[in-house]
Amino acid sequence: MTWQPVVDAWRASCEGQALEAFLADRRAAGATIYPPEPFRALELTPLDEVRIVILGQDPYHGPGQAEGLAFSVPAGQKTPPSLRNIFKEMIRDLGSAPATTHLGDWARGGILLLNTCLTVEDGRPASHAKKGWEALTDALIESCARDAAPKVFMLWGAHAQAKAPLIESADTGHLILRANHPSPLSASRPPVPFLGCGHFSAASRWLAERDRPVQWVA
């Protein structure tokens, strides 16, 4: 199974055409748009290989940061605060974390790192929100949920948790894990602090029991 039918249907839709026109207008106006490869998460993690879905919100809006994978930045970039907390929780939960900020190994290993909005303008967070990307990413989430192969959905923060009905309505028995966003503003706060949530080991155990092991650290 591939993502192509979902992407093609979106491109033919009103939302897809409006988004493409919006991007063309912004580029014509001289806007700098990140990332250079908005569909990279789909290219690195085919639908039939997805084991875990981690939902982000918006690509990074600084030069050289966004690379089409939620929470990931190229190796050598300064570790963003949310990713720093992700690694901090991994070390607490699993005893280790990746040695690089680039999460390509996760993506190639079945961990879909999907932002709900796939582009952004330089220095303008959420500048492309509600322009048409959400119609695509909601459809991608629904496709993951409808596929019966066991998956874990990690929903961190209110924005990601708002997508839970898309998963639950499929009624296919996937595991949904909820916690606060790993941002320093919320990672330690109630109702479910991200730091201490244990999501990484919980996902590993659940998937291993279903013969779909995942590797967090090479």
Coordinates of N, CA, C and O in Angstrom, one line a residue, residues 13 29 34 44 50 100 134 142 152 157 172 177:
S13 N -8.9 17.7 -5.1 CA -10.0 18.3 -4.3 C -9.9 19.9 -4.3 O -8.9 20.4 -4.7
A29 N 5.3 36.0 -4.6 CA 5.5 37.2 -3.8 C 6.8 37.3 -3.1 O 7.1 38.3 -2.4
Y34 N 9.4 26.8 3.9 CA 10.1 25.6 4.4 C 9.0 24.5 4.6 O 7.9 24.8 4.8
L44 N 9.7 8.5 3.2 CA 10.5 7.7 4.0 C 9.7 6.6 4.7 O 10.3 5.6 5.1
V50 N 4.1 1.6 8.3 CA 3.8 2.4 9.5 C 3.5 1.6 10.7 O 2.6 0.7 10.7
T100 N 21.7 11.8 17.2 CA 21.6 12.9 16.3 C 20.2 13.4 16.3 O 19.2 12.7 16.6
E134 N -4.5 20.6 6.1 CA -5.1 19.7 7.0 C -6.1 18.7 6.4 O -6.3 17.6 6.9
E142 N -6.5 9.1 8.8 CA -7.6 8.2 8.6 C -7.1 6.9 7.8 O -7.5 5.8 8.2
V152 N 0.6 2.3 16.9 CA 0.5 3.2 18.0 C 0.5 4.6 17.6 O 1.3 5.1 16.8
G157 N -0.1 16.8 23.2 CA -0.7 18.1 23.2 C -2.1 18.2 22.6 O -2.5 17.2 21.9
T172 N -10.3 0.0 14.7 CA -9.4 -1.1 14.3 C -8.4 -1.6 15.4 O -7.5 -2.3 15.2
L177 N -1.9 6.8 22.6 CA -1.2 7.3 23.8 C -1.3 8.8 23.8 O -1.0 9.5 22.9

